[in-house]
mmCIF file of C-alpha atoms in Angstrom:
data_model
loop_
_atom_site.group_PDB
_atom_site.id
_atom_site.type_symbol
_atom_site.label_atom_id
_atom_site.label_comp_id
_atom_site.label_asym_id
_atom_site.label_seq_id
_atom_site.Cartn_x
_atom_site.Cartn_y
_atom_site.Cartn_z
ATOM 1 C CA UNK A 1333 -4.083 22.703 -10.668
ATOM 2 C CA UNK A 1334 -6.260 20.573 -13.340
ATOM 3 C CA UNK A 1335 -7.266 17.207 -12.395
ATOM 4 C CA UNK A 1336 -5.407 14.947 -14.227
ATOM 5 C CA UNK A 1337 -8.483 12.490 -15.623
ATOM 6 C CA UNK A 1338 -5.506 10.737 -17.960
ATOM 7 C CA UNK A 1339 -4.085 8.550 -14.264
ATOM 8 C CA UNK A 1340 -7.525 7.901 -13.295
ATOM 9 C CA UNK A 1341 -9.299 4.786 -14.976
ATOM 10 C CA UNK A 1342 -12.919 5.369 -13.934
ATOM 11 C CA UNK A 1343 -12.472 9.221 -14.732
ATOM 12 C CA UNK A 1344 -11.196 8.650 -18.442
ATOM 13 C CA UNK A 1345 -14.812 7.565 -19.441
ATOM 14 C CA UNK A 1346 -15.976 11.087 -19.118
ATOM 15 C CA UNK A 1347 -15.366 14.198 -20.590
ATOM 16 C CA UNK A 1348 -14.151 17.559 -19.216
ATOM 17 C CA UNK A 1349 -17.652 19.435 -19.372
ATOM 18 C CA UNK A 1350 -19.166 16.358 -17.994
ATOM 19 C CA UNK A 1351 -16.777 16.335 -14.711
ATOM 20 C CA UNK A 1352 -17.473 19.961 -14.234
ATOM 21 C CA UNK A 1353 -20.886 19.236 -14.325
ATOM 22 C CA UNK A 1354 -21.051 16.308 -11.983
ATOM 23 C CA UNK A 1355 -18.424 18.547 -9.927
ATOM 24 C CA UNK A 1356 -20.726 21.353 -9.486
ATOM 25 C CA UNK A 1357 -24.119 18.787 -8.582
ATOM 26 C CA UNK A 1358 -22.101 17.015 -5.858
ATOM 27 C CA UNK A 1359 -21.090 20.548 -4.250
ATOM 28 C CA UNK A 1360 -23.934 21.069 -4.074
ATOM 29 C CA UNK A 1361 -25.139 18.177 -1.799
ATOM 30 C CA UNK A 1362 -21.970 18.453 -0.377
ATOM 31 C CA UNK A 1363 -23.814 19.318 3.537
ATOM 32 C CA UNK A 1364 -26.094 16.417 3.051
ATOM 33 C CA UNK A 1365 -23.445 13.894 1.790
ATOM 34 C CA UNK A 1366 -20.745 14.578 4.270
ATOM 35 C CA UNK A 1367 -23.208 14.475 7.598
ATOM 36 C CA UNK A 1368 -22.606 12.150 9.909
ATOM 37 C CA UNK A 1369 -18.911 11.059 8.327
ATOM 38 C CA UNK A 1370 -16.242 11.586 11.018
ATOM 39 C CA UNK A 1371 -13.539 15.293 9.995
ATOM 40 C CA UNK A 1372 -11.063 13.217 7.757
ATOM 41 C CA UNK A 1373 -14.202 11.157 5.833
ATOM 42 C CA UNK A 1374 -15.798 14.884 5.277
ATOM 43 C CA UNK A 1375 -12.388 16.647 4.567
ATOM 44 C CA UNK A 1376 -11.489 13.132 2.186
ATOM 45 C CA UNK A 1377 -14.943 13.547 0.480
ATOM 46 C CA UNK A 1378 -14.602 17.006 -0.199
ATOM 47 C CA UNK A 1379 -10.900 17.047 -1.508
ATOM 48 C CA UNK A 1380 -12.304 14.908 -3.995
ATOM 49 C CA UNK A 1381 -15.525 16.614 -5.137
ATOM 50 C CA UNK A 1382 -13.154 19.638 -5.468
ATOM 51 C CA UNK A 1383 -10.781 17.552 -7.636
ATOM 52 C CA UNK A 1384 -13.483 17.117 -10.415
ATOM 53 C CA UNK A 1385 -13.233 20.636 -10.851
ATOM 54 C CA UNK A 1386 -10.896 22.770 -8.869
ATOM 55 C CA UNK A 1387 -11.860 26.195 -9.926
ATOM 56 C CA UNK A 1388 -15.594 25.618 -8.903
ATOM 57 C CA UNK A 1389 -15.206 23.855 -5.747
ATOM 58 C CA UNK A 1390 -12.871 26.259 -4.466
ATOM 59 C CA UNK A 1391 -15.859 28.516 -3.881
ATOM 60 C CA UNK A 1392 -17.099 26.186 -0.766
ATOM 61 C CA UNK A 1393 -17.456 27.877 1.930
ATOM 62 C CA UNK A 1394 -15.228 27.250 4.396
ATOM 63 C CA UNK A 1395 -18.055 26.030 6.651
ATOM 64 C CA UNK A 1396 -19.983 24.344 4.670
ATOM 65 C CA UNK A 1397 -17.290 21.011 5.208
ATOM 66 C CA UNK A 1398 -14.974 21.621 7.505
ATOM 67 C CA UNK A 1399 -12.223 19.444 9.438
ATOM 68 C CA UNK A 1400 -11.691 19.533 13.031
ATOM 69 C CA UNK A 1401 -8.352 21.438 13.963
ATOM 70 C CA UNK A 1402 -7.133 18.695 15.690
ATOM 71 C CA UNK A 1403 -7.597 16.460 12.754
ATOM 72 C CA UNK A 1404 -5.571 14.225 10.674
ATOM 73 C CA UNK A 1405 -6.139 15.734 6.978
ATOM 74 C CA UNK A 1406 -4.973 19.174 8.298
ATOM 75 C CA UNK A 1407 -1.901 18.368 10.336
ATOM 76 C CA UNK A 1408 -0.234 15.808 7.827
ATOM 77 C CA UNK A 1409 0.077 15.165 4.166
ATOM 78 C CA UNK A 1410 0.084 11.612 3.067
ATOM 79 C CA UNK A 1411 4.160 11.456 2.170
ATOM 80 C CA UNK A 1412 5.094 12.062 6.345
ATOM 81 C CA UNK A 1413 2.875 9.866 7.384
ATOM 82 C CA UNK A 1414 5.967 7.146 7.408
ATOM 83 C CA UNK A 1415 8.309 10.644 9.309
ATOM 84 C CA UNK A 1416 5.669 10.646 12.601
ATOM 85 C CA UNK A 1417 7.180 10.173 15.285
ATOM 86 C CA UNK A 1418 6.276 6.805 16.993
ATOM 87 C CA UNK A 1419 4.042 8.561 20.205
ATOM 88 C CA UNK A 1420 2.341 10.326 18.334
ATOM 89 C CA UNK A 1421 1.282 7.356 15.469
ATOM 90 C CA UNK A 1422 0.465 5.966 18.720
ATOM 91 C CA UNK A 1423 -2.046 8.307 20.272
ATOM 92 C CA UNK A 1424 -3.857 8.888 16.496
ATOM 93 C CA UNK A 1425 -3.801 4.656 17.066
ATOM 94 C CA UNK A 1426 -5.801 5.720 20.926
ATOM 95 C CA UNK A 1427 -7.938 8.112 19.304
ATOM 96 C CA UNK A 1428 -8.754 6.047 16.566
ATOM 97 C CA UNK A 1429 -10.069 3.077 19.642
ATOM 98 C CA UNK A 1430 -11.770 6.081 21.295
ATOM 99 C CA UNK A 1431 -14.283 6.201 18.736
ATOM 100 C CA UNK A 1432 -12.446 9.728 17.152
ATOM 101 C CA UNK A 1433 -11.176 9.065 14.083
ATOM 102 C CA UNK A 1434 -12.040 7.034 11.240
ATOM 103 C CA UNK A 1435 -8.754 4.202 10.669
ATOM 104 C CA UNK A 1436 -8.980 4.290 6.763
ATOM 105 C CA UNK A 1437 -7.913 7.715 6.968
ATOM 106 C CA UNK A 1438 -5.850 7.077 9.550
ATOM 107 C CA UNK A 1439 -1.792 5.719 9.388
ATOM 108 C CA UNK A 1440 -3.188 2.279 8.682
ATOM 109 C CA UNK A 1441 -16.810 -8.349 21.809
ATOM 110 C CA UNK A 1442 -13.859 -11.074 20.295
ATOM 111 C CA UNK A 1443 -13.542 -15.374 20.194
ATOM 112 C CA UNK A 1444 -10.367 -16.302 18.101
ATOM 113 C CA UNK A 1445 -9.138 -19.828 16.967
ATOM 114 C CA UNK A 1446 -11.751 -18.170 16.643
ATOM 115 C CA UNK A 1447 -10.981 -15.088 18.457
ATOM 116 C CA UNK A 1448 -14.198 -13.780 20.943
ATOM 117 C CA UNK A 1449 -14.703 -10.110 21.236
ATOM 118 C CA UNK A 1450 -16.195 -8.560 23.487
ATOM 119 C CA UNK A 1451 -17.662 -6.169 26.248
ATOM 120 C CA UNK A 1452 -18.376 -6.075 29.242
ATOM 121 C CA UNK A 1453 -21.670 -4.994 30.732
ATOM 122 C CA UNK A 1454 -21.751 -1.859 33.570
ATOM 123 C CA UNK A 1455 -22.641 -3.792 35.967
ATOM 124 C CA UNK A 1456 -19.772 -5.994 35.765
ATOM 125 C CA UNK A 1457 -17.050 -3.561 34.454
ATOM 126 C CA UNK A 1458 -17.758 -1.840 37.776
ATOM 127 C CA UNK A 1459 -16.812 -4.312 39.926
ATOM 128 C CA UNK A 1460 -13.922 -5.351 37.508
ATOM 129 C CA UNK A 1461 -10.586 -4.649 39.320
ATOM 130 C CA UNK A 1462 -9.195 -1.072 37.977
ATOM 131 C CA UNK A 1463 -6.244 -2.868 36.231
ATOM 132 C CA UNK A 1464 -8.198 -4.931 33.873
ATOM 133 C CA UNK A 1465 -11.823 -2.601 33.563
ATOM 134 C CA UNK A 1466 -10.931 -1.172 30.478
ATOM 135 C CA UNK A 1467 -8.712 -1.608 27.348
ATOM 136 C CA UNK A 1468 -8.512 1.500 26.516
ATOM 137 C CA UNK A 1469 -7.530 2.943 30.577
ATOM 138 C CA UNK A 1470 -4.359 0.284 29.964
ATOM 139 C CA UNK A 1471 -1.748 1.494 28.522
ATOM 140 C CA UNK A 1472 -2.028 2.710 24.633
ATOM 141 C CA UNK A 1473 -1.167 -0.020 22.119
ATOM 142 C CA UNK A 1474 2.492 0.277 21.276
ATOM 143 C CA UNK A 1475 1.901 -1.131 17.210
ATOM 144 C CA UNK A 1476 0.334 -0.972 14.356
ATOM 145 C CA UNK A 1477 -0.686 -2.759 11.409
ATOM 146 C CA UNK A 1478 2.208 -1.239 9.449
ATOM 147 C CA UNK A 1479 4.068 -2.458 12.272
ATOM 148 C CA UNK A 1480 2.445 -6.220 11.246
ATOM 149 C CA UNK A 1481 2.758 -6.689 8.394
ATOM 150 C CA UNK A 1482 6.355 -4.714 8.438
ATOM 151 C CA UNK A 1483 5.694 -4.008 4.585
ATOM 152 C CA UNK A 1484 6.825 -7.285 3.364
ATOM 153 C CA UNK A 1485 3.393 -8.503 2.134
ATOM 154 C CA UNK A 1486 2.476 -5.505 0.664
ATOM 155 C CA UNK A 1487 6.360 -5.269 -0.811
ATOM 156 C CA UNK A 1488 5.282 -8.461 -2.176
ATOM 157 C CA UNK A 1489 1.957 -7.060 -3.831
ATOM 158 C CA UNK A 1490 3.586 -3.934 -5.581
ATOM 159 C CA UNK A 1491 6.201 -5.903 -7.445
ATOM 160 C CA UNK A 1492 3.716 -8.416 -8.752
ATOM 161 C CA UNK A 1493 1.824 -5.424 -9.660
ATOM 162 C CA UNK A 1494 4.516 -3.384 -10.892
ATOM 163 C CA UNK A 1495 5.322 -6.534 -13.875
ATOM 164 C CA UNK A 1496 1.459 -5.681 -14.873
ATOM 165 C CA UNK A 1497 0.298 -2.736 -16.188
ATOM 166 C CA UNK A 1498 -2.357 -0.554 -15.137
ATOM 167 C CA UNK A 1499 -5.161 -3.386 -16.584
ATOM 168 C CA UNK A 1500 -3.603 -6.530 -16.102
ATOM 169 C CA UNK A 1501 -1.404 -6.790 -18.827
ATOM 170 C CA UNK A 1502 2.389 -8.201 -18.621
ATOM 171 C CA UNK A 1503 4.192 -4.999 -20.160
ATOM 172 C CA UNK A 1504 7.552 -7.174 -20.611
ATOM 173 C CA UNK A 1505 8.730 -6.490 -23.694
ATOM 174 C CA UNK A 1506 9.044 -8.895 -26.103
ATOM 175 C CA UNK A 1507 12.156 -9.368 -28.805
ATOM 176 C CA UNK A 1508 12.348 -6.306 -31.067
ATOM 177 C CA UNK A 1509 10.221 -4.260 -29.137
ATOM 178 C CA UNK A 1510 10.958 -0.683 -28.116
ATOM 179 C CA UNK A 1511 7.614 0.651 -27.012
ATOM 180 C CA UNK A 1512 8.633 1.903 -23.336
ATOM 181 C CA UNK A 1513 5.316 1.302 -21.570
ATOM 182 C CA UNK A 1514 5.130 4.191 -18.123
ATOM 183 C CA UNK A 1515 5.621 3.094 -14.399
ATOM 184 C CA UNK A 1516 2.842 2.425 -12.622
ATOM 185 C CA UNK A 1517 2.608 4.733 -9.736
ATOM 186 C CA UNK A 1518 2.999 2.908 -6.592
ATOM 187 C CA UNK A 1519 0.378 3.051 -3.855
ATOM 188 C CA UNK A 1520 0.516 4.856 -0.517
ATOM 189 C CA UNK A 1521 0.214 2.788 2.981
ATOM 190 C CA UNK A 1522 -2.950 5.068 3.595
ATOM 191 C CA UNK A 1523 -4.084 4.043 0.141
ATOM 192 C CA UNK A 1524 -3.570 0.430 0.381
ATOM 193 C CA UNK A 1525 -5.533 0.057 3.701
ATOM 194 C CA UNK A 1526 -8.424 2.565 1.876
ATOM 195 C CA UNK A 1527 -8.170 -0.324 -0.585
ATOM 196 C CA UNK A 1528 -8.756 -3.024 1.797
ATOM 197 C CA UNK A 1529 -11.444 -1.634 3.717
ATOM 198 C CA UNK A 1530 -13.093 -0.549 0.474
ATOM 199 C CA UNK A 1531 -12.894 -4.762 -0.720
ATOM 200 C CA UNK A 1532 -14.249 -5.740 2.903
ATOM 201 C CA UNK A 1533 -17.615 -8.007 1.679
ATOM 202 C CA UNK A 1534 -19.996 -7.959 4.015
ATOM 203 C CA UNK A 1535 -23.324 -10.107 5.225
ATOM 204 C CA UNK A 1536 -26.068 -9.253 7.075
ATOM 205 C CA UNK A 1537 -28.989 -10.835 5.512
ATOM 206 C CA UNK A 1538 -29.470 -14.350 7.207
ATOM 207 C CA UNK A 1539 -33.052 -15.622 7.255
ATOM 208 C CA UNK A 1540 -33.726 -18.496 9.274
ATOM 209 C CA UNK A 1541 -37.661 -18.613 11.021
ATOM 210 C CA UNK A 1542 -38.406 -20.779 13.922
ATOM 211 C CA UNK A 1543 -41.410 -20.729 16.288
ATOM 212 C CA UNK A 1544 -40.473 -19.262 19.249
ATOM 213 C CA UNK A 1545 -42.895 -19.294 22.364
ATOM 214 C CA UNK A 1546 -45.637 -19.870 19.580
ATOM 215 C CA UNK A 1547 -44.700 -16.858 17.743
ATOM 216 C CA UNK A 1548 -42.693 -17.114 13.616
ATOM 217 C CA UNK A 1549 -39.546 -15.392 14.339
ATOM 218 C CA UNK A 1550 -36.232 -14.566 12.405
ATOM 219 C CA UNK A 1551 -33.636 -16.233 14.441
ATOM 220 C CA UNK A 1552 -31.229 -15.334 12.900
ATOM 221 C CA UNK A 1553 -31.993 -11.469 12.488
ATOM 222 C CA UNK A 1554 -28.796 -8.873 13.830
ATOM 223 C CA UNK A 1555 -25.839 -11.292 12.274
ATOM 224 C CA UNK A 1556 -23.266 -10.063 9.780
ATOM 225 C CA UNK A 1557 -20.481 -11.770 8.380
ATOM 226 C CA UNK A 1558 -17.744 -9.665 7.279
ATOM 227 C CA UNK A 1559 -15.404 -11.090 5.054
ATOM 228 C CA UNK A 1560 -11.698 -9.749 3.704
ATOM 229 C CA UNK A 1561 -11.175 -8.510 6.960
ATOM 230 C CA UNK A 1562 -7.331 -9.443 7.414
ATOM 231 C CA UNK A 1563 -5.124 -10.430 4.852
ATOM 232 C CA UNK A 1564 -2.129 -13.674 5.246
ATOM 233 C CA UNK A 1565 0.282 -11.004 6.402
ATOM 234 C CA UNK A 1566 -1.742 -10.345 9.245
ATOM 235 C CA UNK A 1567 -3.312 -13.320 9.773
ATOM 236 C CA UNK A 1568 0.240 -15.269 9.672
ATOM 237 C CA UNK A 1569 1.441 -12.866 12.591
ATOM 238 C CA UNK A 1570 -2.000 -12.965 14.688
ATOM 239 C CA UNK A 1571 -1.434 -16.873 14.710
ATOM 240 C CA UNK A 1572 1.871 -17.042 15.296
ATOM 241 C CA UNK A 1573 1.436 -14.278 18.538
ATOM 242 C CA UNK A 1574 -1.603 -17.101 19.859
ATOM 243 C CA UNK A 1575 0.912 -19.826 19.185
ATOM 244 C CA UNK A 1576 3.296 -17.495 21.381
ATOM 245 C CA UNK A 1577 0.956 -17.352 24.696
ATOM 246 C CA UNK A 1578 -0.336 -20.804 24.179
ATOM 247 C CA UNK A 1579 4.072 -21.500 25.155
ATOM 248 C CA UNK A 1580 3.979 -18.515 27.808
ATOM 249 C CA UNK A 1581 0.172 -20.574 29.464
ATOM 250 C CA UNK A 1582 1.382 -23.614 29.038
ATOM 251 C CA UNK A 1583 5.233 -22.585 30.964
ATOM 252 C CA UNK A 1584 2.990 -20.450 33.748
ATOM 253 C CA UNK A 1585 3.869 -17.764 32.627
ATOM 254 C CA UNK A 1586 0.740 -16.073 32.423
ATOM 255 C CA UNK A 1587 -1.644 -15.812 35.049
ATOM 256 C CA UNK A 1588 -3.827 -17.702 36.812
ATOM 257 C CA UNK A 1589 -6.572 -17.863 34.959
ATOM 258 C CA UNK A 1590 -5.367 -16.609 31.667
ATOM 259 C CA UNK A 1591 -4.661 -20.087 30.101
ATOM 260 C CA UNK A 1592 -6.778 -22.907 30.406
ATOM 261 C CA UNK A 1593 -5.979 -26.634 28.953
ATOM 262 C CA UNK A 1594 -8.212 -29.120 30.090
ATOM 263 C CA UNK A 1595 -7.675 -33.074 30.077
ATOM 264 C CA UNK A 1596 -8.889 -34.466 26.672
ATOM 265 C CA UNK A 1597 -10.772 -37.586 28.036
ATOM 266 C CA UNK A 1598 -13.083 -37.760 24.930
ATOM 267 C CA UNK A 1599 -14.210 -36.394 22.018
ATOM 268 C CA UNK A 1600 -15.049 -32.600 21.832
ATOM 269 C CA UNK A 1601 -13.592 -32.050 24.956
ATOM 270 C CA UNK A 1602 -10.389 -30.192 26.624
ATOM 271 C CA UNK A 1603 -10.475 -27.292 24.352
ATOM 272 C CA UNK A 1604 -7.577 -24.398 25.130
ATOM 273 C CA UNK A 1605 -8.437 -21.393 26.079
ATOM 274 C CA UNK A 1606 -6.982 -17.868 26.595
ATOM 275 C CA UNK A 1607 -8.687 -15.360 28.487
ATOM 276 C CA UNK A 1608 -8.226 -11.462 28.600
ATOM 277 C CA UNK A 1609 -9.474 -8.521 29.752
ATOM 278 C CA UNK A 1610 -11.638 -10.436 31.910
ATOM 279 C CA UNK A 1611 -12.288 -14.212 33.864
ATOM 280 C CA UNK A 1612 -15.575 -15.782 31.900
ATOM 281 C CA UNK A 1613 -16.548 -19.387 34.302
ATOM 282 C CA UNK A 1614 -18.039 -21.383 31.780
ATOM 283 C CA UNK A 1615 -19.813 -23.728 35.017
ATOM 284 C CA UNK A 1616 -20.000 -23.713 38.241
ATOM 285 C CA UNK A 1617 -16.409 -24.042 40.041
ATOM 286 C CA UNK A 1618 -15.159 -25.598 43.349
ATOM 287 C CA UNK A 1619 -15.099 -22.167 45.461
ATOM 288 C CA UNK A 1620 -19.532 -22.085 44.328
ATOM 289 C CA UNK A 1621 -18.959 -19.544 41.479
ATOM 290 C CA UNK A 1622 -21.824 -19.442 38.973
ATOM 291 C CA UNK A 1623 -21.199 -19.461 34.880
ATOM 292 C CA UNK A 1624 -20.496 -15.328 34.071
ATOM 293 C CA UNK A 1625 -17.747 -13.481 34.632
ATOM 294 C CA UNK A 1626 -15.978 -13.117 37.915
ATOM 295 C CA UNK A 1627 -14.931 -10.135 39.399
ATOM 296 C CA UNK A 1628 -12.161 -11.021 40.839
ATOM 297 C CA UNK A 1629 -10.851 -13.361 38.435
ATOM 298 C CA UNK A 1630 -6.304 -13.216 37.586
ATOM 299 C CA UNK A 1631 -6.252 -12.907 33.882
ATOM 300 C CA UNK A 1632 -4.029 -10.845 32.516
ATOM 301 C CA UNK A 1633 -4.963 -7.493 30.135
ATOM 302 C CA UNK A 1634 -5.334 -7.017 26.772
ATOM 303 C CA UNK A 1635 -2.388 -7.883 24.494
ATOM 304 C CA UNK A 1636 -1.277 -4.667 22.026
ATOM 305 C CA UNK A 1637 -2.210 -7.262 18.908
ATOM 306 C CA UNK A 1638 -5.071 -7.496 20.145
ATOM 307 C CA UNK A 1639 -6.194 -4.076 20.539
ATOM 308 C CA UNK A 1640 -4.870 -3.011 17.323
ATOM 309 C CA UNK A 1641 -7.239 -6.379 15.588
ATOM 310 C CA UNK A 1642 -10.124 -4.340 17.969
ATOM 311 C CA UNK A 1643 -9.156 -0.975 16.180
ATOM 312 C CA UNK A 1644 -9.727 -2.090 12.572
ATOM 313 C CA UNK A 1645 -12.793 -3.680 13.766
ATOM 314 C CA UNK A 1646 -14.230 -0.597 14.794
ATOM 315 C CA UNK A 1647 -12.536 1.752 12.250
ATOM 316 C CA UNK A 1648 -13.707 -0.188 9.092
ATOM 317 C CA UNK A 1649 -17.486 -0.123 10.849
ATOM 318 C CA UNK A 1650 -17.740 -3.806 11.503
ATOM 319 C CA UNK A 1651 -18.112 -3.073 15.491
ATOM 320 C CA UNK A 1652 -20.545 0.313 16.073
ATOM 321 C CA UNK A 1653 -17.885 2.766 18.502
ATOM 322 C CA UNK A 1654 -20.389 2.642 21.072
ATOM 323 C CA UNK A 1655 -19.450 -0.790 21.878
ATOM 324 C CA UNK A 1656 -15.890 -1.136 21.788
ATOM 325 C CA UNK A 1657 -14.754 -4.908 22.987
ATOM 326 C CA UNK A 1658 -12.393 -4.693 26.259
ATOM 327 C CA UNK A 1659 -12.024 -7.747 27.115
ATOM 328 C CA UNK A 1660 -11.380 -11.535 24.355
ATOM 329 C CA UNK A 1661 -11.273 -15.364 24.396
ATOM 330 C CA UNK A 1662 -9.480 -16.896 22.159
ATOM 331 C CA UNK A 1663 -9.934 -20.376 21.653
ATOM 332 C CA UNK A 1664 -7.454 -22.746 20.128
ATOM 333 C CA UNK A 1665 -9.230 -25.796 18.319
ATOM 334 C CA UNK A 1666 -6.842 -29.620 17.758
ATOM 335 C CA UNK A 1667 -8.940 -31.388 15.984
ATOM 336 C CA UNK A 1668 -12.319 -32.751 17.113
ATOM 337 C CA UNK A 1669 -12.723 -30.105 19.628
ATOM 338 C CA UNK A 1670 -15.747 -28.230 19.761
ATOM 339 C CA UNK A 1671 -17.540 -25.440 21.562
ATOM 340 C CA UNK A 1672 -21.699 -27.053 22.392
ATOM 341 C CA UNK A 1673 -24.735 -25.627 22.254
ATOM 342 C CA UNK A 1674 -25.245 -22.374 24.180
ATOM 343 C CA UNK A 1675 -26.168 -18.377 24.547
ATOM 344 C CA UNK A 1676 -23.379 -15.537 25.722
ATOM 345 C CA UNK A 1677 -24.039 -15.004 29.183
ATOM 346 C CA UNK A 1678 -25.201 -11.362 29.319
ATOM 347 C CA UNK A 1679 -22.370 -10.195 30.987
ATOM 348 C CA UNK A 1680 -21.273 -9.917 27.803
ATOM 349 C CA UNK A 1681 -22.880 -7.016 26.150
ATOM 350 C CA UNK A 1682 -24.022 -6.651 22.015
ATOM 351 C CA UNK A 1683 -22.651 -6.947 19.806
ATOM 352 C CA UNK A 1684 -19.892 -9.263 20.086
ATOM 353 C CA UNK A 1685 -17.771 -11.093 17.113
ATOM 354 C CA UNK A 1686 -16.094 -14.170 16.447
ATOM 355 C CA UNK A 1687 -12.942 -14.244 14.324
ATOM 356 C CA UNK A 1688 -11.573 -16.810 12.837
ATOM 357 C CA UNK A 1689 -8.596 -17.861 11.892
ATOM 358 C CA UNK A 1690 -6.244 -20.503 10.076
ATOM 359 C CA UNK A 1691 -8.848 -22.803 8.536
ATOM 360 C CA UNK A 1692 -12.631 -22.371 7.428
ATOM 361 C CA UNK A 1693 -15.490 -24.240 9.766
ATOM 362 C CA UNK A 1694 -18.933 -23.931 9.761
ATOM 363 C CA UNK A 1695 -21.132 -22.658 12.676
ATOM 364 C CA UNK A 1696 -24.620 -24.220 13.502
ATOM 365 C CA UNK A 1697 -27.704 -22.160 14.693
ATOM 366 C CA UNK A 1698 -31.449 -22.521 16.120
ATOM 367 C CA UNK A 1699 -33.771 -22.675 18.628
ATOM 368 C CA UNK A 1700 -33.563 -26.189 19.509
ATOM 369 C CA UNK A 1701 -29.476 -27.276 18.984
ATOM 370 C CA UNK A 1702 -30.018 -31.385 19.879
ATOM 371 C CA UNK A 1703 -26.568 -33.312 20.513
ATOM 372 C CA UNK A 1704 -26.714 -35.777 18.577
ATOM 373 C CA UNK A 1705 -22.636 -37.984 20.220
ATOM 374 C CA UNK A 1706 -19.755 -35.961 21.042
ATOM 375 C CA UNK A 1707 -19.084 -33.359 19.570
ATOM 376 C CA UNK A 1708 -21.752 -33.969 16.661
ATOM 377 C CA UNK A 1709 -24.883 -31.416 16.429
ATOM 378 C CA UNK A 1710 -27.952 -30.853 14.266
ATOM 379 C CA UNK A 1711 -29.572 -27.628 13.473
ATOM 380 C CA UNK A 1712 -31.544 -25.180 11.903
ATOM 381 C CA UNK A 1713 -28.458 -23.182 10.168
ATOM 382 C CA UNK A 1714 -24.837 -23.260 9.101
ATOM 383 C CA UNK A 1715 -22.676 -20.701 8.888
ATOM 384 C CA UNK A 1716 -19.477 -21.353 6.663
ATOM 385 C CA UNK A 1717 -16.760 -19.038 8.665
ATOM 386 C CA UNK A 1718 -14.227 -17.828 5.873
ATOM 387 C CA UNK A 1719 -10.368 -17.351 7.556
ATOM 388 C CA UNK A 1720 -10.053 -14.093 8.549
ATOM 389 C CA UNK A 1721 -13.438 -13.170 8.262
ATOM 390 C CA UNK A 1722 -15.288 -11.843 11.824
ATOM 391 C CA UNK A 1723 -18.739 -12.761 12.618
ATOM 392 C CA UNK A 1724 -20.392 -10.123 14.436
ATOM 393 C CA UNK A 1725 -23.802 -11.296 17.028
ATOM 394 C CA UNK A 1726 -26.327 -9.350 17.877
ATOM 395 C CA UNK A 1727 -29.728 -9.314 18.062
ATOM 396 C CA UNK A 1728 -32.329 -12.508 17.865
ATOM 397 C CA UNK A 1729 -28.523 -14.496 16.275
ATOM 398 C CA UNK A 1730 -27.030 -13.787 19.803
ATOM 399 C CA UNK A 1731 -30.066 -14.033 22.173
ATOM 400 C CA UNK A 1732 -32.540 -15.912 20.566
ATOM 401 C CA UNK A 1733 -30.724 -18.844 18.286
ATOM 402 C CA UNK A 1734 -28.256 -20.938 20.345
ATOM 403 C CA UNK A 1735 -24.858 -21.916 18.016
ATOM 404 C CA UNK A 1736 -22.409 -24.202 18.192
ATOM 405 C CA UNK A 1737 -19.125 -25.352 16.030
ATOM 406 C CA UNK A 1738 -19.189 -29.016 15.586
ATOM 407 C CA UNK A 1739 -16.379 -31.216 15.921
ATOM 408 C CA UNK A 1740 -13.358 -29.791 13.877
ATOM 409 C CA UNK A 1741 -11.488 -31.344 11.019
ATOM 410 C CA UNK A 1742 -8.562 -29.814 11.482
ATOM 411 C CA UNK A 1743 -6.376 -27.104 13.527
ATOM 412 C CA UNK A 1744 -7.998 -23.455 14.345
#
């Protein structure tokens, strides 16, 4: 079957002979190009090259690029996705969480208000109660991004796209125009997910040199800012769920140390926090426990929706599969709430990340941040955190530079 060059805008720019040359060239390089890819990514890459010239690429040896026998590419066709049993979906989502599959080819450490996702260090996680040690030991998530979106936002996007031609031109016929415009092909759920993944923007070149112990160092080394990770529909569902958690906390329906709402006795004090997976002690408490993770802190396990968020972050390569978060702190900011200068406790492994929702704010970095007043700080470098973005902290950005969030102007 010859590839349909007319349906692909990119391929339409090339002659058939040129595509065959490209196919032969890429086929020779396929073992190198597919190195270190997961089985499903390698299979997709092989199929993509094969589609340029099926006659030539059918001669590829089976052993060169081979998807595992349990891969999603081998076990299901795209049109079968919506017909899969929920148990199969959950199993595959668990495989993604365990780092075995790539989320962009599947069905689909965190600070929130930011959310803060993190992984516990070995000495802490081994000491945690078995019911709270890791998310991977808990029940599998019963929710996917398809469940979260429920196709509502996606269907709206489809409707808008169908009103436009393939090049963004309005195809509504004018008076007396009898020309028929071919209907645009509707994207599958997997194709939409892949498109979203390809459009995530990553900024990792942050530079700010300061004198630290007599040496000039880039205190921002290791920081990464990923934007476009969550759509508006996904953000709304996550924020609505946080509001539900807040109400449960106020009614006393969460465990003792999960929900904390201090009295707001001055500007910048009294930020609401909701902790899952582990209990972090921000300051020495009445029992004499020092700051750090409490081995017997009574908190709720990670909610399913947060596990789905983590799967997205790992599957989209925002966080490495070697450091999958098993804890989360939700910070709910009201107007004038803040987070003072600090370096996160090393009970949390690096990297960890902060995810921003509801409103944008700046986060300040510096080896010597100054407190100017209640909720007011000065630092060497300021990074805006757009709504739906993920800031990953590791290296000097996590361990040399302090960071803080000045008093926010609106709810976050």
